[in-house]
Short mmCIF file of C-alpha atoms and ligand atoms in Angstrom, two decimals:
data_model
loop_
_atom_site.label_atom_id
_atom_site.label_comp_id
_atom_site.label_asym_id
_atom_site.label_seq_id
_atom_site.Cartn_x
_atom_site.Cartn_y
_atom_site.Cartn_z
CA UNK T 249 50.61 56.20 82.59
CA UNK T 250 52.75 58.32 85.19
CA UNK T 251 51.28 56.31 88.41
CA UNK T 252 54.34 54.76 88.69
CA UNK T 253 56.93 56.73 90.98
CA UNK T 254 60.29 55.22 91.23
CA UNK T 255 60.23 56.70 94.80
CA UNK T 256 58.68 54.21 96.23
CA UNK T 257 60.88 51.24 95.38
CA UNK T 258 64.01 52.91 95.68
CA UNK T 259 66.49 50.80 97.52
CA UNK T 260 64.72 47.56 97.16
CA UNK T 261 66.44 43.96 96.19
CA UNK T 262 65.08 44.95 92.39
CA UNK T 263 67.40 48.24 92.71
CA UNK T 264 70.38 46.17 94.36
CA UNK T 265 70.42 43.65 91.59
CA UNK T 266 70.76 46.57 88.81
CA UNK T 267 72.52 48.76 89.81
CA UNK T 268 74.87 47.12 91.75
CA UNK T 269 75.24 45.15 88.03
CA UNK T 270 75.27 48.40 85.90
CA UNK T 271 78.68 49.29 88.35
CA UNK T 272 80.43 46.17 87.27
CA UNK T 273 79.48 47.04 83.58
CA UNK T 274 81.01 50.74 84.24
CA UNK T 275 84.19 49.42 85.54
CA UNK T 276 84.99 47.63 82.68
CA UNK T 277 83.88 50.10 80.74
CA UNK T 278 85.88 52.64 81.95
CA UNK T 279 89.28 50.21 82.64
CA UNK T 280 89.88 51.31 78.54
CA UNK T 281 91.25 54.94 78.08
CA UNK T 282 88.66 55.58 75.51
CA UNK T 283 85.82 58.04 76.96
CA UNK T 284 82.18 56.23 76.95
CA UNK T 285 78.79 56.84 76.57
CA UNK T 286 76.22 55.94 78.60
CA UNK T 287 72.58 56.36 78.00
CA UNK T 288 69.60 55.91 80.05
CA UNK T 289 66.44 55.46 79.08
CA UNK T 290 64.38 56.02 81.99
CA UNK T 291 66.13 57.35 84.58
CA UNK T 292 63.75 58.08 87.59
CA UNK T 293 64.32 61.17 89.92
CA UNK T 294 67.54 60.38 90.48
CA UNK T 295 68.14 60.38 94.25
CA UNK T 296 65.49 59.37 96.77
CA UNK T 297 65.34 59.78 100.16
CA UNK T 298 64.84 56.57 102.05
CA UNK T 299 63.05 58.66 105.29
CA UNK T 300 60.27 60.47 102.79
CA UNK T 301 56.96 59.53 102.66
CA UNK T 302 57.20 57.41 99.71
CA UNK T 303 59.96 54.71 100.31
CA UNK T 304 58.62 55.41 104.28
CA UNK T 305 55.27 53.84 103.00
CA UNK T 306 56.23 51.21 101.18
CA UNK T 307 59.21 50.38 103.18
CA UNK T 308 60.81 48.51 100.11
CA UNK T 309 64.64 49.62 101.26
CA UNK T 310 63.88 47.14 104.31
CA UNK T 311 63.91 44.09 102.28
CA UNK T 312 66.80 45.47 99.80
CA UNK T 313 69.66 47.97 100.55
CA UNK T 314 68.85 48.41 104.67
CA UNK T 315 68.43 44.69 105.18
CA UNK T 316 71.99 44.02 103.16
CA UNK T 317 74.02 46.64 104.78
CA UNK T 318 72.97 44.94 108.29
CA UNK T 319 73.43 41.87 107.62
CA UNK T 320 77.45 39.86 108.17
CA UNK T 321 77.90 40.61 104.46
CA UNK T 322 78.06 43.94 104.20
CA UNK T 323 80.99 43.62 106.53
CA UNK T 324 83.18 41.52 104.78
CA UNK T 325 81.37 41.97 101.08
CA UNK T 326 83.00 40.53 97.40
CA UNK T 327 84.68 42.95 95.47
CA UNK T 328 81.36 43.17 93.28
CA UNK T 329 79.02 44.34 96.29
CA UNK T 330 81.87 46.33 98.08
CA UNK T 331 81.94 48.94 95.15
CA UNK T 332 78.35 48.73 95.21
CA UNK T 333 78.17 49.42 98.64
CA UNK T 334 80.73 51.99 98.55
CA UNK T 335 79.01 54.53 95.86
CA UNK T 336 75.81 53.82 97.97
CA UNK T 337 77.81 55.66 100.85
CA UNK T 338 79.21 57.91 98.84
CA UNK T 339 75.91 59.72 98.70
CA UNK T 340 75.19 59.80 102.54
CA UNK T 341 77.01 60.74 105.97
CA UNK T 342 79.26 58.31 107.57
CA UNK T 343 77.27 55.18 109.42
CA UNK T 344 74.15 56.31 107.90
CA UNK T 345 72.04 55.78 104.83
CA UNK T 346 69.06 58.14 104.12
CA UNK T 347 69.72 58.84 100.37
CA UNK T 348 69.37 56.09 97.74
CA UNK T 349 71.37 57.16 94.16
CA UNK T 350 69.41 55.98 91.48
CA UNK T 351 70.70 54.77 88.21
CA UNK T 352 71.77 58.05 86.76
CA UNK T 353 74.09 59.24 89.67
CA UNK T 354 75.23 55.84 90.32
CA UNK T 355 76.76 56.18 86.62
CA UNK T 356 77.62 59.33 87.27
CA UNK T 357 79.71 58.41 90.50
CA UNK T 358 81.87 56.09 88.16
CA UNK T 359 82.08 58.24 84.99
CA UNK T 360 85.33 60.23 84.47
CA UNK T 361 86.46 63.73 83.97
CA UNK T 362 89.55 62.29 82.09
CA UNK T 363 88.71 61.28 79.39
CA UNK T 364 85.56 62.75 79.19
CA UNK T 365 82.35 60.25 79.61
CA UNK T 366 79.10 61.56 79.08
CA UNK T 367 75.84 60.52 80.24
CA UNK T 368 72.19 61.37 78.32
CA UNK T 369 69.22 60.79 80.41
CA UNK T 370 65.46 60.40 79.56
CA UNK T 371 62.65 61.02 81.84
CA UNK T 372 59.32 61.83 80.85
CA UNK T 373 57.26 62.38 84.25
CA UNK T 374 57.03 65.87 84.95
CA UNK T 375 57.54 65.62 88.62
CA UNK T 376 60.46 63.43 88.53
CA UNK T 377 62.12 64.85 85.75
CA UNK T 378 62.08 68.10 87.26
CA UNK T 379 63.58 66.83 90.52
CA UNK T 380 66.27 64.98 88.16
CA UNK T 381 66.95 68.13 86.61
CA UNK T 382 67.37 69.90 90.16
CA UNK T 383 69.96 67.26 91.33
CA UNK T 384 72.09 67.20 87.57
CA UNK T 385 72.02 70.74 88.29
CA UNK T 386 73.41 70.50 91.71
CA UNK T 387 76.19 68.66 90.64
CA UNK T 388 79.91 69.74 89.89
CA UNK T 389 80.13 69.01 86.63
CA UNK T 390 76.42 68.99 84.98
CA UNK T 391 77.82 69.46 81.42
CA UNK T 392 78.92 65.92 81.59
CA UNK T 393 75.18 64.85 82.05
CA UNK T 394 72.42 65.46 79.37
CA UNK T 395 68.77 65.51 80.38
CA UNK T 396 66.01 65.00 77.74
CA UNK T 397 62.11 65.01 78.92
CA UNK T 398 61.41 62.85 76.59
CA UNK T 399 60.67 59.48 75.33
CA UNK T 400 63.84 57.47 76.01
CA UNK T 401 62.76 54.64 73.67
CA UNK T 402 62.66 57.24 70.77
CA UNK T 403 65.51 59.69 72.17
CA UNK T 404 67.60 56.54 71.81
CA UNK T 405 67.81 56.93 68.23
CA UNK T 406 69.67 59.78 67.76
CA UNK T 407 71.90 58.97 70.00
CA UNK T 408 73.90 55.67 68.22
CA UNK T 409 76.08 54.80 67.29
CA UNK T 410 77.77 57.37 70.57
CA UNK T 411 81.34 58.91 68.84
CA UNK T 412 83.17 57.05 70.83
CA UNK T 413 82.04 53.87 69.79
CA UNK T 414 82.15 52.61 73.43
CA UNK T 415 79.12 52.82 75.66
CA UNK T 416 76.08 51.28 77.88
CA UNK T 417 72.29 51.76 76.71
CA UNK T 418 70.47 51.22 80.22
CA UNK T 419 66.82 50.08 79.56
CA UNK T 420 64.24 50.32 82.64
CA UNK T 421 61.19 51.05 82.19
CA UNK T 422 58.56 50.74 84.50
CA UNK T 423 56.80 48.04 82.36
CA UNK T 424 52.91 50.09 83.71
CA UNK T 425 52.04 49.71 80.18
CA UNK T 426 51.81 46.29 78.23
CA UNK T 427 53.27 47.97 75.51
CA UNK T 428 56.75 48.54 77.09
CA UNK T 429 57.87 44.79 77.09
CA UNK T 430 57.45 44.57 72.82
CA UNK T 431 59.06 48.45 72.90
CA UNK T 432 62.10 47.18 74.91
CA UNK T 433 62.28 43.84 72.36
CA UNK T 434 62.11 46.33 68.91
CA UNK T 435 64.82 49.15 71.06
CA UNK T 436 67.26 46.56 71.57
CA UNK T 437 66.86 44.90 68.16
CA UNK T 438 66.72 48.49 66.70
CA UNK T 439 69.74 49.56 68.27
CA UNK T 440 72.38 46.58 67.79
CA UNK T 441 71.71 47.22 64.01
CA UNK T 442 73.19 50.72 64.77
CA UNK T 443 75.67 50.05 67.54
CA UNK T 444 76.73 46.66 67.69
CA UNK T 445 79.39 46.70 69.86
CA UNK T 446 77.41 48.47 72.36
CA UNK T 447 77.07 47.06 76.06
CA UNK T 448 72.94 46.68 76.27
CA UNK T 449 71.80 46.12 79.68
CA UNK T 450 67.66 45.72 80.22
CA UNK T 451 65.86 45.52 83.49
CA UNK T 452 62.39 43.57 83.96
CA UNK T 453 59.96 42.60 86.85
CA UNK T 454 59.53 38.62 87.07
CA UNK T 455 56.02 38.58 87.40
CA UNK T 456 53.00 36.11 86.58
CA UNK T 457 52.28 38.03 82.90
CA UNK T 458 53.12 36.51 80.00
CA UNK T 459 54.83 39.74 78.84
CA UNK T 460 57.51 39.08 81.63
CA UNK T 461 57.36 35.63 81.21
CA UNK T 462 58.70 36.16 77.62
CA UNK T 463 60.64 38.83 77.24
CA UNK T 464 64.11 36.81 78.40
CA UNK T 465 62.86 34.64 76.52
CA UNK T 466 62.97 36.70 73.17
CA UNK T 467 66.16 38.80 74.39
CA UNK T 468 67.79 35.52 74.41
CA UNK T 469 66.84 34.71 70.52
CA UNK T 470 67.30 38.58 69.18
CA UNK T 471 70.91 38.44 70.59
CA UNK T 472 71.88 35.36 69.78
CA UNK T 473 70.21 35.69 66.10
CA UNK T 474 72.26 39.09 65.99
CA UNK T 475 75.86 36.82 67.13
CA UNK T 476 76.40 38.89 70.02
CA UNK T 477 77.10 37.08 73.91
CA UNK T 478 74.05 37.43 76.58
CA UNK T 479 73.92 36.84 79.98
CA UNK T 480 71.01 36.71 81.93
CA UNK T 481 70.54 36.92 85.89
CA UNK T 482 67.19 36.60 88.21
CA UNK T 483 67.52 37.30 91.94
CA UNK T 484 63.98 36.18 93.82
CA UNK T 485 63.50 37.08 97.76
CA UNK T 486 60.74 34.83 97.60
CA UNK T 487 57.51 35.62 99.21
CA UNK T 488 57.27 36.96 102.70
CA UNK T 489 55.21 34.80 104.67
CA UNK T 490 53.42 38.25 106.63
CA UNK T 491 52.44 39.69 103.50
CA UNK T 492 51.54 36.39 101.19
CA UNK T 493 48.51 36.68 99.27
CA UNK T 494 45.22 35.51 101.43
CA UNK T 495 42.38 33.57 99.82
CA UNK T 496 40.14 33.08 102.70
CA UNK T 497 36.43 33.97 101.59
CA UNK T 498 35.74 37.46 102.61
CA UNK T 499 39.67 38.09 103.71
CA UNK T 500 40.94 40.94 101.87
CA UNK T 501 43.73 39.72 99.22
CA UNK T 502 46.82 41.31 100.04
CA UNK T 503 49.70 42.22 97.74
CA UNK T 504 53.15 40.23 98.08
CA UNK T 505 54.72 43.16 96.12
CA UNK T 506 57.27 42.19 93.58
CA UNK T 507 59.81 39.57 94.72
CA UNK T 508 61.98 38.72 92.10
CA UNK T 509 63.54 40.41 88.99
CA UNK T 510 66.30 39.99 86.34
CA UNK T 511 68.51 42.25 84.25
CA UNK T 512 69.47 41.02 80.86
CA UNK T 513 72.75 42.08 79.02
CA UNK T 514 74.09 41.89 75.80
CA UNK T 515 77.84 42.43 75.31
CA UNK T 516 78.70 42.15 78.92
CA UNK T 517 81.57 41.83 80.45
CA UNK T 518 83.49 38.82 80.42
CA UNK T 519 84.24 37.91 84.28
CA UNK T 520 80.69 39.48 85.32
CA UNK T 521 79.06 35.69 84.95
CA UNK T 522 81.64 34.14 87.55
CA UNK T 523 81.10 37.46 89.74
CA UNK T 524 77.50 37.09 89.78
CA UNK T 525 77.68 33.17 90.31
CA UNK T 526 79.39 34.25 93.68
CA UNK T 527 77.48 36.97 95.01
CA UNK T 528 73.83 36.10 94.35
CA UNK T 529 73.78 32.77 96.26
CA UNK T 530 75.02 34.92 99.03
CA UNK T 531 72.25 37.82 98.45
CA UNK T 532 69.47 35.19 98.29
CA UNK T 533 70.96 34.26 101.56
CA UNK T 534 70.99 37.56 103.16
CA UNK T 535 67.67 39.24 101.54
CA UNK T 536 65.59 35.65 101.26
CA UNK T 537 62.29 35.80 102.97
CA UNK T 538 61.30 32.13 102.17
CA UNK T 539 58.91 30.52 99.64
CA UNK T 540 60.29 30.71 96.03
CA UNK T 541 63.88 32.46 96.68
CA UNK T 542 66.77 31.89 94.48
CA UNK T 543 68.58 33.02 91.77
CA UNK T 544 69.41 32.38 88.05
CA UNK T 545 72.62 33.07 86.38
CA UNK T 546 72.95 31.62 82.16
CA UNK T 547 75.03 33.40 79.47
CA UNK T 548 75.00 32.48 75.85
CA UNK T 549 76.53 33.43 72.48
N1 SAM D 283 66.46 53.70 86.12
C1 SAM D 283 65.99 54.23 87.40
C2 SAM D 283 66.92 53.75 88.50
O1 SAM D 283 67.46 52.64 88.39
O2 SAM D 283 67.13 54.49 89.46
C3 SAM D 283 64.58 53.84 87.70
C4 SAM D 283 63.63 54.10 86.57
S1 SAM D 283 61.95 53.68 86.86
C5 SAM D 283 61.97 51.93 86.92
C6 SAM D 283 61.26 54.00 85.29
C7 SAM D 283 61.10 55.49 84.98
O3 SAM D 283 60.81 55.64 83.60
C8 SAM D 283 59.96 56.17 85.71
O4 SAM D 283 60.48 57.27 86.42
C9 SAM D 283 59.00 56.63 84.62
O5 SAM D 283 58.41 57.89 84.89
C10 SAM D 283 59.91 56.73 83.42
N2 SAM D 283 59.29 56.51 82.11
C11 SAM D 283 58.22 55.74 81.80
N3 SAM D 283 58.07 55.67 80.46
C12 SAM D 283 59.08 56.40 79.91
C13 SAM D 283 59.50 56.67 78.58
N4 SAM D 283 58.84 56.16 77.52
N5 SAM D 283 60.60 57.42 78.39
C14 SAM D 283 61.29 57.94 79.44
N6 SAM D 283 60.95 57.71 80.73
C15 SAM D 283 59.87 56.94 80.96
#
């Protein structure tokens, strides 16, 4: 527990893929005059810089945020990716990008004043939710935001059904324990009893486990046993050929690092499944590194 620092991935294809998803799911949210709630489970630090040692080290921005915003796309980008793209600048000088929001200031970028959204936020690493709570603090408005060191999975619960009646649950864990894969199943099914209408969106690594392997898997039966419309969406890089795994005797075996991952929604917007039908061909064409890219886009419900 608490090896895993969000640090070191921020910016990378798994971090363009959700959040540039959880912005579509704010817009619509917030197209209605009634104020949301959005609540995030695990939220990270919160803003990363993409020159510090940790994303310097692993240099996962490269193959993600850095690599889009130099590449033809970024110039003439879908309306999807162009807000992405613009709260990512938001955050940083013009013509540069050395801080990456993560997913609670990207919501907070989108939220509104009028009427009033709120956002709660769970973090339970000391060092990362102390930096969270030094940028919420930093920020105009910090009453809007709620921070909670806490379990998110358990915070959850007292949190639906939100007054409004209108809101996002964001569910991204960082999946180090086994555990977290049967905790996200039992949240959402948990949490749909108490807030049905609720937009659920849940991040996941695709990686050879069969705790990955199934967990779209059984999102895909729990909403569609519980009525409600899913859609599901992969983006895979594929494996670069530099850093493939070696199997010579004797070699040492070398990481690929995590090439492809999904977000699953329940209750999401309508037009996002034609959106995303557009745009990730075109990401696995900009961020692809070869073997196994590609991208998966099914609804249901
Ligand atoms: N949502 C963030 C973003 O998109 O910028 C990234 C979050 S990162 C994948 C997962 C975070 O959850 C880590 O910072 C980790 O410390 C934290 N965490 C792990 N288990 C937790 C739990 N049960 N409750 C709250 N936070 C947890």
């Amino acid at each position: 527990m608490f090896s895993y620092r969000h640090g070191f991935h921020a910016g990378n294809h798994a971090d363009v893929l959700k959040h540039l998803v959880l912005i579509a799911v704010l817009r619509h949210l917030t197209s209605k005059p009634t104020a949301i709630t959005v609540v995030d489970t695990h939220a990270g630090a919160g803003l990363y810089r993409l020159d510090s040692d940790f994303a310097g080290t692993s240099g996962e921005a490269q193959d993600g945020i850095l690599k889009l915003l130099a590449s033809p796309l970024a110039a003439e980008p879908p309306p999807l990716l162009a807000d992405y793209l613009e709260v990512v600048a938001s955050f940083n000088p013009k013509g540069k990008t050395k801080i990456y929001p993560g997913s609670p200031f990207v919501t907070e970028s989108v939220l509104r004043q009028e009427p009033r959204d709120r956002l709660w936020v769970f973090e339970l690493h000391p060092t990362d939710s102390k930096a969270l709570a030094t940028h919420i603090d930093q920020l105009e408005d910090k009453r809007q935001v709620g921070l909670r060191r806490e379990d998110g999975f358990e915070g959850l619960r007292a949190l639906l059904p939100p007054p409004s009646r209108r809101g996002l649950v964001l569910i991204d864990p960082s999946y180090e324990i086994k555990n977290d894969y049967g905790r996200v199943t039992a949240c959402l099914q948990e949490s749909l009893k108490k807030f049905a209408t609720g937009t659920y969106m849940i991040w996941y690594p695709v990686i050879p486990r069969p705790e990955a392997h199934e967990l779209p898997r059984r999102l895909k039966t729990l909403a569609t046993q519980a009525g409600k419309p899913w859609l599901h969406a992969t983006l895979n890089i594929g494996q670069d050929p530099e850093r493939a795994p070696t199997h010579t005797p004797g070699e040492k075996v070398q990481r690929p690092g995590l090439t492809a991952s999904g977000v699953f929604l329940v209750n999401p917007p309508h037009t996002l499944k034609a959106q995303l039908q557009e745009l990730l061909p075109q990401l696995v064409e900009v961020l692809g590194r070869g073997r196994g890219q590609g991208h998966v886009v099914e609804s249901g419900g």
